[in-house]
Coordinates of C-alpha atoms in Angstrom, one line a residue:
X1 CA -0.5 -0.1 -0.5
X2 CA 1.0 3.3 -0.5
X3 CA 1.7 6.2 1.6
X4 CA 2.8 9.7 1.4
X5 CA 5.4 9.0 2.6
X6 CA 6.4 5.3 2.7
X7 CA 5.1 2.2 1.9
X8 CA 3.4 0.0 3.9
X9 CA 3.5 -4.1 4.0
X10 CA 0.4 -5.8 5.5
X11 CA 0.3 -9.9 5.7
X12 CA -2.2 -12.0 4.9
X13 CA -3.5 -11.7 8.1
X14 CA -3.9 -7.8 8.0
X15 CA -1.6 -6.9 10.3
X16 CA 1.6 -3.8 9.4
X17 CA 4.2 -6.6 8.2
X18 CA 6.7 -3.3 8.1
X19 CA 6.5 0.3 6.9
X20 CA 9.8 1.6 4.5
X21 CA 10.6 4.5 3.5
X22 CA 11.5 6.1 -0.2
X23 CA 14.9 4.7 0.1
X24 CA 16.2 4.1 -3.3
X25 CA 19.5 1.3 -2.3
X26 CA 22.6 3.3 -4.8
X27 CA 24.6 4.6 -1.8
X28 CA 27.4 7.8 -2.3
X29 CA 29.6 7.8 1.1
X30 CA 26.5 8.5 3.4
X31 CA 23.4 9.5 1.6
X32 CA 21.4 7.6 -0.3
X33 CA 19.4 8.3 -2.7
X34 CA 16.1 9.6 -2.0
X35 CA 12.9 8.1 -5.2
X36 CA 10.6 10.7 -6.4
X37 CA 7.0 10.8 -5.5
X38 CA 5.1 7.5 -6.9
X39 CA 3.0 6.8 -9.2
X40 CA -0.3 9.2 -8.2
X41 CA -2.6 7.1 -10.5
X42 CA -4.3 5.6 -7.7
X43 CA -2.9 2.1 -7.8
X44 CA -0.6 0.3 -5.3
X45 CA 2.5 -1.0 -6.2
X46 CA 2.9 -4.6 -8.4
X47 CA 4.4 -7.9 -6.8
X48 CA 6.5 -9.9 -8.5
X49 CA 6.2 -14.3 -8.9
X50 CA 8.4 -14.1 -6.5
X51 CA 6.8 -11.4 -4.2
X52 CA 8.7 -8.5 -4.5
X53 CA 7.4 -5.0 -4.6
X54 CA 7.9 -3.0 -7.2
X55 CA 7.3 0.5 -7.6
X56 CA 6.4 3.0 -10.3
X57 CA 7.5 6.8 -9.6
X58 CA 6.0 10.4 -11.7
X59 CA 9.7 11.0 -13.3
X60 CA 9.1 7.9 -15.0
X61 CA 11.6 5.7 -12.7
X62 CA 11.1 2.3 -11.3
X63 CA 12.0 0.1 -8.6
X64 CA 12.1 -3.2 -7.3
X65 CA 12.2 -3.6 -3.5
X66 CA 14.6 -6.5 -2.5
X67 CA 17.4 -7.6 0.0
X68 CA 15.3 -4.6 2.6
X69 CA 16.6 -2.1 0.2
X70 CA 14.4 0.1 -3.1
X71 CA 17.2 -0.7 -6.9
X72 CA 16.0 1.4 -9.6
X73 CA 15.4 -1.0 -12.5
X74 CA 16.0 2.1 -14.5
X75 CA 14.3 5.4 -16.2
X76 CA 11.1 4.3 -19.0
X77 CA 10.0 8.6 -19.5
X78 CA 6.8 10.5 -17.2
X79 CA 4.5 9.5 -15.2
X80 CA 5.5 6.2 -15.3
X81 CA 2.5 3.8 -13.7
X82 CA 2.7 0.3 -12.7
X83 CA 4.1 -2.2 -14.5
X84 CA 2.5 -5.7 -15.3
X85 CA 4.1 -9.1 -14.3
X86 CA 5.1 -12.2 -16.6
X87 CA 5.8 -14.8 -15.1
X88 CA 9.8 -15.1 -15.4
X89 CA 9.3 -11.5 -13.0
X90 CA 10.1 -9.3 -16.4
X91 CA 7.9 -6.2 -16.9
X92 CA 6.0 -4.6 -19.3
X93 CA 6.6 -0.3 -18.6
X94 CA 4.5 1.9 -20.9
X95 CA 6.9 4.1 -21.1
X96 CA 5.1 7.5 -22.0
X97 CA 7.2 9.7 -23.6
X98 CA 10.6 7.7 -23.3
X99 CA 10.9 3.6 -24.2
X100 CA 7.6 3.1 -25.4
X101 CA 6.0 0.1 -24.6
X102 CA 8.4 -2.2 -23.2
X103 CA 9.5 -5.8 -21.5
X104 CA 12.6 -5.5 -19.1
X105 CA 14.1 -7.9 -16.6
X106 CA 14.6 -6.9 -13.2
X107 CA 18.4 -6.4 -13.3
X108 CA 17.6 -3.3 -15.6
X109 CA 18.0 -5.5 -19.3
X110 CA 15.6 -4.8 -22.0
X111 CA 14.0 -7.4 -23.4
X112 CA 12.1 -5.7 -26.6
X113 CA 10.5 -2.6 -26.8
X114 CA 8.0 -1.7 -29.6
X115 CA 6.6 1.1 -31.6
X116 CA 4.3 2.7 -28.5
X117 CA 5.9 5.9 -27.9
X118 CA 3.7 7.1 -26.2
X119 CA 1.9 4.1 -24.2
X120 CA 0.5 5.3 -21.0
X121 CA -2.6 3.6 -19.4
X122 CA -1.7 0.2 -17.5
X123 CA -0.6 -2.6 -18.8
X124 CA -2.2 -5.7 -18.7
X125 CA -1.0 -9.2 -19.6
X126 CA -2.8 -12.2 -19.4
X127 CA -3.3 -15.9 -18.8
X128 CA -1.2 -16.2 -22.6
X129 CA 1.8 -14.1 -21.6
X130 CA -0.6 -11.3 -24.3
X131 CA -0.1 -7.7 -23.1
X132 CA -2.7 -5.3 -23.7
X133 CA -2.0 -1.6 -23.9
X134 CA -3.3 1.8 -24.6
X135 CA -1.9 4.8 -26.0
X136 CA -2.1 8.5 -25.9
X137 CA -2.4 8.2 -29.3
X138 CA -5.8 6.9 -29.4
X139 CA -5.4 3.5 -29.5
X140 CA -4.2 0.5 -28.2
X141 CA -2.7 -2.3 -28.7
X142 CA -1.4 -6.1 -28.4
X143 CA 1.8 -8.5 -28.5
X144 CA 3.0 -11.5 -27.7
X145 CA 5.5 -12.3 -25.1
X146 CA 8.2 -12.0 -27.8
X147 CA 6.9 -8.3 -28.5
X148 CA 5.4 -9.3 -31.4
X149 CA 2.1 -7.0 -32.6
X150 CA -0.4 -8.6 -32.4
X151 CA -3.4 -6.8 -33.7
X152 CA -4.8 -3.3 -32.6
X153 CA -8.0 -1.3 -31.1
X154 CA -9.3 1.8 -32.1
X155 CA -10.1 3.0 -28.2
X156 CA -7.6 4.6 -25.8
X157 CA -8.9 1.9 -23.1
X158 CA -7.6 -0.5 -20.5
X159 CA -8.3 -3.6 -20.4
X160 CA -9.2 -6.8 -18.0
X161 CA -8.6 -10.5 -19.6
X162 CA -12.1 -12.2 -20.1
X163 CA -12.7 -15.3 -18.6
X164 CA -12.4 -16.5 -22.2
X165 CA -9.0 -15.4 -22.1
X166 CA -10.2 -12.3 -24.8
X167 CA -10.0 -8.7 -23.0
X168 CA -13.1 -6.6 -21.6
X169 CA -11.6 -3.6 -22.9
X170 CA -13.1 0.6 -20.7
X171 CA -11.8 3.8 -22.6
X172 CA -13.7 7.1 -21.7
X173 CA -16.7 6.3 -24.0
X174 CA -16.8 2.5 -24.3
X175 CA -17.1 -0.6 -22.6
X176 CA -16.7 -4.0 -24.9
X177 CA -15.1 -7.1 -24.9
X178 CA -12.4 -8.7 -27.7
X179 CA -11.1 -11.1 -28.8
X180 CA -7.6 -11.4 -27.6
X181 CA -6.3 -10.0 -30.7
X182 CA -8.5 -6.5 -30.4
X183 CA -11.4 -7.7 -32.2
X184 CA -14.4 -6.1 -31.2
X185 CA -17.0 -9.2 -29.9
X186 CA -19.9 -7.1 -28.6
X187 CA -19.0 -2.4 -27.7
X188 CA -21.4 -0.4 -25.5
X189 CA -21.5 3.0 -25.6
X190 CA -20.9 4.4 -21.6
X191 CA -20.0 7.9 -20.4
X192 CA -17.3 8.9 -17.8
X193 CA -16.2 11.4 -15.4
X194 CA -12.9 13.4 -16.6
X195 CA -12.9 13.6 -12.6
X196 CA -12.5 9.3 -12.4
X197 CA -8.7 8.0 -13.0
X198 CA -7.6 7.3 -16.2
X199 CA -6.3 3.8 -15.6
X200 CA -8.9 2.0 -13.9
X201 CA -9.3 -0.8 -14.9
X202 CA -12.2 -3.0 -15.1
X203 CA -13.8 -5.7 -12.9
X204 CA -14.6 -9.5 -13.8
X205 CA -15.5 -11.8 -11.7
X206 CA -16.0 -15.7 -12.3
X207 CA -19.2 -15.7 -13.8
X208 CA -17.8 -13.1 -16.4
X209 CA -20.3 -10.3 -15.5
X210 CA -18.1 -7.2 -15.7
X211 CA -18.1 -4.5 -13.6
X212 CA -17.1 -0.3 -14.2
X213 CA -17.2 2.7 -12.4
X214 CA -18.9 5.9 -13.2
X215 CA -19.8 9.4 -11.4
X216 CA -23.0 7.7 -10.2
X217 CA -22.0 4.3 -8.5
X218 CA -21.4 1.3 -11.0
X219 CA -22.8 -1.0 -13.1
X220 CA -22.7 -4.3 -13.7
X221 CA -22.6 -6.0 -17.5
X222 CA -23.7 -9.4 -18.4
X223 CA -21.2 -11.5 -20.4
X224 CA -24.4 -10.2 -23.7
X225 CA -23.5 -6.8 -22.9
X226 CA -26.3 -5.9 -21.6
X227 CA -26.5 -4.3 -18.1
X228 CA -28.4 -6.9 -15.2
X229 CA -27.7 -3.9 -11.9
X230 CA -26.5 0.0 -11.7
X231 CA -25.6 1.2 -8.0
X232 CA -26.3 5.0 -7.4
X233 CA -24.1 6.0 -4.7
X234 CA -24.8 9.7 -2.6
X235 CA -20.6 10.6 -3.9
X236 CA -18.3 9.4 -6.3
X237 CA -16.3 5.9 -4.6
X238 CA -12.6 6.5 -3.3
X239 CA -10.6 4.4 -4.6
X240 CA -11.4 1.5 -6.7
X241 CA -13.9 -1.1 -6.2
X242 CA -12.7 -4.6 -5.4
X243 CA -14.4 -8.8 -5.1
X244 CA -13.4 -10.2 -2.4
X245 CA -15.1 -12.8 -2.1
X246 CA -18.1 -14.7 -4.1
X247 CA -20.0 -12.4 -5.5
X248 CA -19.7 -9.9 -3.1
X249 CA -17.7 -6.4 -3.5
X250 CA -16.5 -3.8 -0.7
X251 CA -15.8 0.0 -1.6
X252 CA -14.8 2.5 -0.4
X253 CA -17.4 6.5 -0.2
X254 CA -16.9 9.6 2.5
X255 CA -13.9 7.0 4.3
X256 CA -16.7 4.9 4.9
X257 CA -15.8 1.2 4.2
X258 CA -18.7 -0.7 2.8
X259 CA -19.7 -4.2 1.8
X260 CA -22.3 -5.4 -1.2
X261 CA -23.7 -8.9 -2.4
X262 CA -24.6 -9.3 -5.3

């Protein structure tokens, strides 16, 4: 969990395991370099498959926390959002206005880069290790694990993997279900307020129902694309909605935790 001055690590029982201040591991004499402001898009750090926290920062730097110290992996652009993690613990990084969309090992070695230089949405990887990324140029693209592009989608979107291995794509104007290479199966027009976080993903439950947030609350879409129900709230929820158990959602509004059942 990201705090204004530190990373808070919470164990599986909900207890605070440790609090790590924003200090990098590269020493110059007795001086430690401080990490620039962490990514402020609203997402906590990601975790590698072997449990190492990965943190991105607004200055474009990406860090991994290991051996009780922050280690800088590299600098990749501006306002780098949370990377996605491949099974070998390498990272899919949206290097906006820098390296572009790329795959990088934890030791900083670049495995491949792409022509998507204005990648700025949250990267997402499916179970077949295909990566989806939205670009500020107004479209999204899909890449195999070796960096080969296999498709494009005409919307600047964030993604969630669907239960069939395809995608749910969420943009400011449209919600759609896509194939693995980005072809649209169905889509519907939506209208989302500009004050919602621009990297927010849709949520897909194990039955294929899709949940999205708007300025009035939440909507649930059936696998066929029609709305099954809506939840209207008195204020915009802070942060993101989470699935915490089958048919059970949690969200925070005006500093109170709410749990809803479907």
